[in-house]
Short mmCIF file of C-alpha atoms in Angstrom, two decimals:
data_model
loop_
_atom_site.label_atom_id
_atom_site.label_comp_id
_atom_site.label_asym_id
_atom_site.label_seq_id
_atom_site.Cartn_x
_atom_site.Cartn_y
_atom_site.Cartn_z
CA MET K 1 65.57 23.73 -21.49
CA THR K 2 64.39 20.38 -19.92
CA ASP K 3 65.27 17.15 -21.05
CA SER K 4 62.17 15.97 -22.07
CA VAL K 5 61.64 19.09 -24.46
CA GLY K 6 65.47 17.71 -25.81
CA ARG K 7 64.34 14.64 -26.46
CA THR K 8 61.34 16.12 -28.69
CA GLU K 9 63.64 17.89 -30.53
CA SER K 10 66.21 15.00 -30.92
CA THR K 11 63.33 12.72 -31.71
CA GLU K 12 61.50 15.53 -34.65
CA SER K 13 65.14 15.76 -36.16
CA LYS K 14 65.45 11.91 -36.90
CA VAL K 15 62.16 11.95 -38.20
CA GLU K 16 63.44 14.18 -40.78
CA THR K 17 66.56 12.88 -41.38
CA PHE K 18 64.67 9.30 -42.33
CA ARG K 19 62.61 11.32 -44.90
CA ALA K 20 65.81 12.71 -46.39
CA LEU K 21 67.45 9.27 -46.72
CA HIS K 22 64.44 8.29 -49.13
CA ARG K 23 64.47 10.89 -51.27
CA ARG K 24 68.07 9.02 -53.15
CA LYS K 25 69.99 10.91 -55.93
CA ALA K 26 70.51 7.68 -58.13
CA PRO K 27 67.84 4.63 -58.73
CA GLY K 28 71.04 2.25 -57.50
CA ASP K 29 71.12 4.10 -54.01
CA PRO K 30 68.96 2.80 -51.91
CA LEU K 31 68.59 2.82 -49.16
CA VAL K 32 69.36 0.06 -47.26
CA LEU K 33 67.61 -1.08 -43.78
CA PRO K 34 68.80 -3.48 -41.36
CA GLY K 35 66.86 -5.58 -38.87
CA PRO K 36 68.03 -5.33 -35.68
CA TRP K 37 65.61 -7.79 -33.03
CA ASP K 38 67.59 -6.71 -29.54
CA ALA K 39 69.93 -3.59 -28.94
CA ALA K 40 73.28 -5.66 -29.37
CA SER K 41 71.71 -6.21 -32.76
CA ALA K 42 71.24 -2.66 -33.16
CA ARG K 43 74.86 -1.17 -32.86
CA VAL K 44 76.25 -3.86 -34.63
CA CYS K 45 73.99 -2.50 -37.80
CA VAL K 46 74.95 1.44 -36.34
CA GLU K 47 79.05 -0.12 -35.86
CA ALA K 48 78.58 -1.25 -39.69
CA GLY K 49 77.62 2.57 -40.49
CA PHE K 50 74.04 1.81 -41.07
CA PRO K 51 72.22 5.27 -40.89
CA ALA K 52 69.14 4.29 -39.74
CA LEU K 53 67.25 0.78 -38.65
CA ALA K 54 63.84 -1.08 -39.58
CA THR K 55 63.47 -3.73 -37.04
CA PRO K 56 61.39 -6.67 -38.03
CA SER K 57 58.40 -7.73 -35.89
CA ALA K 58 59.15 -11.43 -36.97
CA ALA K 59 62.78 -11.36 -35.61
CA VAL K 60 62.07 -9.05 -32.59
CA ALA K 61 59.19 -12.16 -31.83
CA ALA K 62 62.09 -14.90 -31.61
CA GLY K 63 64.47 -12.95 -29.29
CA LEU K 64 61.30 -12.43 -26.88
CA GLY K 65 60.02 -16.27 -28.18
CA TYR K 66 57.34 -15.61 -29.77
CA GLU K 67 55.83 -16.82 -32.51
CA ASP K 68 55.64 -14.41 -35.21
CA GLY K 69 52.64 -12.67 -35.20
CA ASP K 70 52.10 -13.67 -31.38
CA THR K 71 53.99 -10.78 -29.28
CA PRO K 72 51.91 -8.44 -27.00
CA ALA K 73 52.30 -4.94 -27.52
CA ASP K 74 53.45 -4.33 -24.57
CA GLU K 75 56.33 -6.37 -25.47
CA MET K 76 56.86 -4.78 -28.94
CA PHE K 77 57.38 -1.81 -27.36
CA ALA K 78 59.13 -2.64 -24.90
CA ALA K 79 61.77 -4.55 -27.12
CA VAL K 80 61.50 -1.21 -29.94
CA ALA K 81 62.27 1.20 -27.12
CA ARG K 82 65.59 -0.59 -25.89
CA ILE K 83 66.58 -0.59 -29.42
CA VAL K 84 65.78 2.55 -29.87
CA ARG K 85 67.98 4.02 -26.57
CA ALA K 86 71.24 1.59 -27.48
CA VAL K 87 71.45 3.69 -30.85
CA ASP K 88 71.93 7.25 -31.91
CA VAL K 89 70.58 6.91 -35.87
CA PRO K 90 66.30 6.75 -36.76
CA VAL K 91 64.34 3.38 -35.93
CA SER K 92 61.28 2.18 -37.37
CA ALA K 93 59.02 0.08 -35.93
CA ASP K 94 57.27 -2.67 -37.15
CA ILE K 95 54.05 -2.99 -35.40
CA GLU K 96 52.39 -5.13 -37.16
CA GLY K 97 48.46 -4.59 -37.40
CA GLY K 98 48.50 -2.41 -34.59
CA TYR K 99 47.30 -4.69 -32.05
CA GLY K 100 43.91 -3.38 -32.73
CA ILE K 101 44.70 -0.23 -30.43
CA ALA K 102 42.71 3.33 -31.73
CA PRO K 103 45.26 5.31 -33.86
CA GLY K 104 45.62 8.04 -31.40
CA GLU K 105 46.50 5.49 -28.73
CA LEU K 106 49.21 3.41 -31.25
CA VAL K 107 50.88 6.14 -32.38
CA GLU K 108 51.44 7.80 -28.66
CA ARG K 109 52.44 4.17 -27.27
CA LEU K 110 54.40 4.40 -30.85
CA LEU K 111 56.50 7.96 -30.09
CA GLU K 112 57.33 7.06 -26.26
CA THR K 113 59.66 4.24 -27.46
CA GLY K 114 61.71 7.29 -29.42
CA ALA K 115 60.88 5.03 -32.79
CA VAL K 116 60.53 8.03 -35.66
CA ALA K 117 58.54 5.61 -38.10
CA CYS K 118 56.62 2.38 -38.28
CA ASN K 119 55.32 -0.52 -40.77
CA LEU K 120 51.83 -1.43 -40.10
CA GLU K 121 50.05 -4.21 -42.30
CA ASP K 122 47.02 -4.97 -44.31
CA SER K 123 45.80 -7.92 -43.68
CA GLU K 124 45.34 -10.10 -40.57
CA GLY K 125 44.90 -14.06 -40.27
CA GLY K 126 46.20 -14.66 -43.12
CA VAL K 127 43.42 -12.01 -45.01
CA LEU K 128 43.51 -9.15 -46.93
CA LYS K 129 41.65 -6.73 -45.26
CA ASP K 130 39.46 -4.29 -46.57
CA ARG K 131 41.71 -1.95 -49.29
CA GLY K 132 39.10 1.13 -48.31
CA ALA K 133 38.77 0.79 -44.48
CA HIS K 134 42.24 0.27 -44.04
CA ALA K 135 42.70 3.49 -45.64
CA ASP K 136 40.22 4.90 -43.66
CA TRP K 137 42.45 3.61 -40.52
CA LEU K 138 45.54 4.91 -41.99
CA ALA K 139 44.32 8.21 -42.34
CA GLU K 140 43.45 8.14 -38.66
CA VAL K 141 47.15 6.94 -37.78
CA ARG K 142 48.09 10.48 -39.91
CA ARG K 143 46.24 12.30 -38.26
CA ALA K 144 47.11 10.90 -34.86
CA ALA K 145 50.81 11.05 -35.70
CA ALA K 146 50.87 14.68 -38.33
CA ASP K 147 54.47 14.72 -39.43
CA ARG K 148 56.12 13.44 -36.28
CA LEU K 149 56.17 9.45 -37.88
CA PHE K 150 57.01 8.39 -41.04
CA VAL K 151 54.48 5.78 -42.06
CA ASN K 152 54.93 2.26 -44.46
CA ALA K 153 52.01 0.86 -45.25
CA ARG K 154 53.19 -2.70 -46.16
CA ILE K 155 51.09 -4.31 -48.68
CA ASP K 156 50.00 -7.50 -48.82
CA THR K 157 48.76 -9.00 -51.98
CA PHE K 158 51.59 -10.94 -53.18
CA ILE K 159 52.01 -13.42 -49.38
CA ARG K 160 48.21 -13.82 -49.44
CA ALA K 161 47.46 -14.63 -52.93
CA PRO K 162 46.35 -18.06 -53.84
CA GLY K 163 49.12 -19.90 -55.18
CA ASP K 164 48.15 -19.66 -59.22
CA THR K 165 47.70 -16.03 -58.72
CA ASP K 166 49.49 -14.27 -62.14
CA PRO K 167 51.96 -12.36 -60.14
CA LYS K 168 50.55 -9.47 -62.78
CA GLN K 169 47.29 -10.00 -61.27
CA ALA K 170 48.93 -9.61 -57.37
CA ALA K 171 50.68 -6.04 -59.09
CA GLU K 172 47.98 -4.32 -60.34
CA GLN K 173 46.36 -5.19 -57.48
CA ALA K 174 48.69 -4.03 -55.27
CA ILE K 175 49.16 -0.58 -57.00
CA GLU K 176 45.89 0.18 -56.88
CA ARG K 177 45.82 -0.69 -52.82
CA ALA K 178 49.69 1.80 -52.45
CA ALA K 179 47.37 4.61 -54.45
CA ALA K 180 44.67 4.65 -51.35
CA TYR K 181 47.36 4.51 -48.71
CA VAL K 182 49.11 7.04 -50.33
CA ALA K 183 46.09 9.56 -50.66
CA ALA K 184 45.29 8.29 -47.08
CA GLY K 185 48.87 9.64 -46.44
CA ALA K 186 51.32 6.79 -45.88
CA ASP K 187 55.00 8.01 -46.80
CA CYS K 188 56.17 4.84 -48.11
CA VAL K 189 54.38 1.18 -49.53
CA TYR K 190 56.39 -1.99 -49.09
CA PRO K 191 54.25 -4.72 -51.77
CA ILE K 192 56.09 -7.41 -49.81
CA GLY K 193 57.04 -10.84 -51.40
CA ALA K 194 57.20 -9.66 -54.92
CA PRO K 195 59.49 -11.45 -57.25
CA VAL K 196 62.12 -8.90 -59.27
CA ASP K 197 60.65 -9.33 -62.38
CA VAL K 198 56.95 -7.19 -61.00
CA LEU K 199 59.42 -4.53 -59.92
CA PRO K 200 59.01 -2.37 -62.97
CA LEU K 201 55.85 -2.51 -63.28
CA LEU K 202 55.22 -1.72 -59.72
CA ARG K 203 57.32 1.48 -60.52
CA SER K 204 55.67 3.08 -63.41
CA GLY K 205 52.15 2.80 -61.22
CA ILE K 206 53.11 3.46 -57.34
CA GLN K 207 53.32 7.44 -56.85
CA GLY K 208 56.31 7.89 -53.97
CA PRO K 209 58.95 5.53 -51.98
CA ILE K 210 59.10 2.04 -52.47
CA ASN K 211 59.92 -0.70 -50.01
CA VAL K 212 61.21 -3.83 -51.39
CA HIS K 213 61.96 -7.43 -49.79
CA GLY K 214 66.20 -8.15 -50.11
CA THR K 215 68.15 -10.78 -49.29
CA VAL K 216 71.04 -11.14 -46.46
CA THR K 217 73.14 -12.91 -49.17
CA GLY K 218 73.05 -10.18 -51.53
CA ASP K 219 71.42 -12.01 -54.79
CA PRO K 220 69.81 -9.50 -56.50
CA SER K 221 71.80 -7.07 -54.61
CA SER K 222 70.35 -3.83 -52.97
CA THR K 223 72.14 -1.73 -56.76
CA ALA K 224 69.76 -4.61 -58.82
CA LEU K 225 66.73 -4.01 -56.76
CA GLY K 226 67.25 0.02 -56.57
CA GLU K 227 67.39 0.07 -60.71
CA LEU K 228 64.54 -2.27 -60.58
CA GLY K 229 62.10 0.74 -58.79
CA ALA K 230 62.95 -0.37 -55.41
CA THR K 231 63.49 3.27 -52.72
CA ARG K 232 64.65 0.63 -49.68
CA ILE K 233 65.62 -2.20 -48.90
CA THR K 234 64.31 -3.84 -45.83
CA PHE K 235 65.12 -8.03 -44.17
CA GLY K 236 62.76 -8.96 -42.87
CA PRO K 237 63.95 -11.67 -40.01
CA GLY K 238 66.81 -12.70 -42.26
CA LEU K 239 69.11 -10.80 -40.50
CA GLN K 240 67.94 -12.68 -37.03
CA ARG K 241 67.87 -15.97 -38.59
CA GLU K 242 71.32 -15.59 -40.35
CA SER K 243 73.16 -15.33 -36.78
CA ALA K 244 70.60 -18.26 -35.01
CA ARG K 245 72.52 -20.65 -37.92
CA ALA K 246 75.60 -19.32 -37.44
CA LEU K 247 75.15 -19.32 -33.18
CA ARG K 248 73.59 -23.23 -33.81
CA GLY K 249 77.11 -24.05 -35.79
CA LEU K 250 79.27 -22.26 -32.75
CA ALA K 251 76.96 -23.94 -30.25
CA ALA K 252 78.10 -27.82 -32.34
CA GLY K 253 80.97 -26.94 -32.31
CA LEU K 254 80.84 -26.81 -28.84
CA ARG K 255 79.21 -29.77 -27.22
#
């Protein structure tokens, strides 16, 4: 048995492990996925006992010296590969809107990194994509990936809505998009920026796992978010930004 076959089997096992982690036994016990931005931070998260990781594109961008959304695809995939190589737990990769890469190539490039899951956005340039067109694109990603990847479809109705938009209206739009994306093959949906008080509405209208954005301060707690409907919790660039603040304090002390 060659090494490459061994790696493939290992990756397949991690995909199944990652899927199983989304089947929680109790509402107040959501999957908590910290967001490392490099190999060192990934190892710290695993040493803390987390069973899986989810890279945040904004944090990876900061670590590479880019603004959020400006990281070249090659550098993002290379960064994800370094994180995957550094740990022995499933890693989900935030690959933003897919970088304009055709679905088949996008899937293969992601699989080459060793990641078992991905996060894909439904807005571009600050504007929501057409719901039907994006669902069709997600369906192409699913066909190319088959069961080799767990797909988390980010829904941007809250963060792209005008400032005076009623959160319940944004939630209803998110539910409509979630239905289209789940039908297209998404394993999980992520209504990023959803206020805590609309989580029960989202939970009642969305089939399958829901990703909710948490805070590194733990307010509200992951348990509370789970009881409100979250299947899993991610933190975006929160850990990286808190680490940067801590480093600034240390550097100031050294000076």
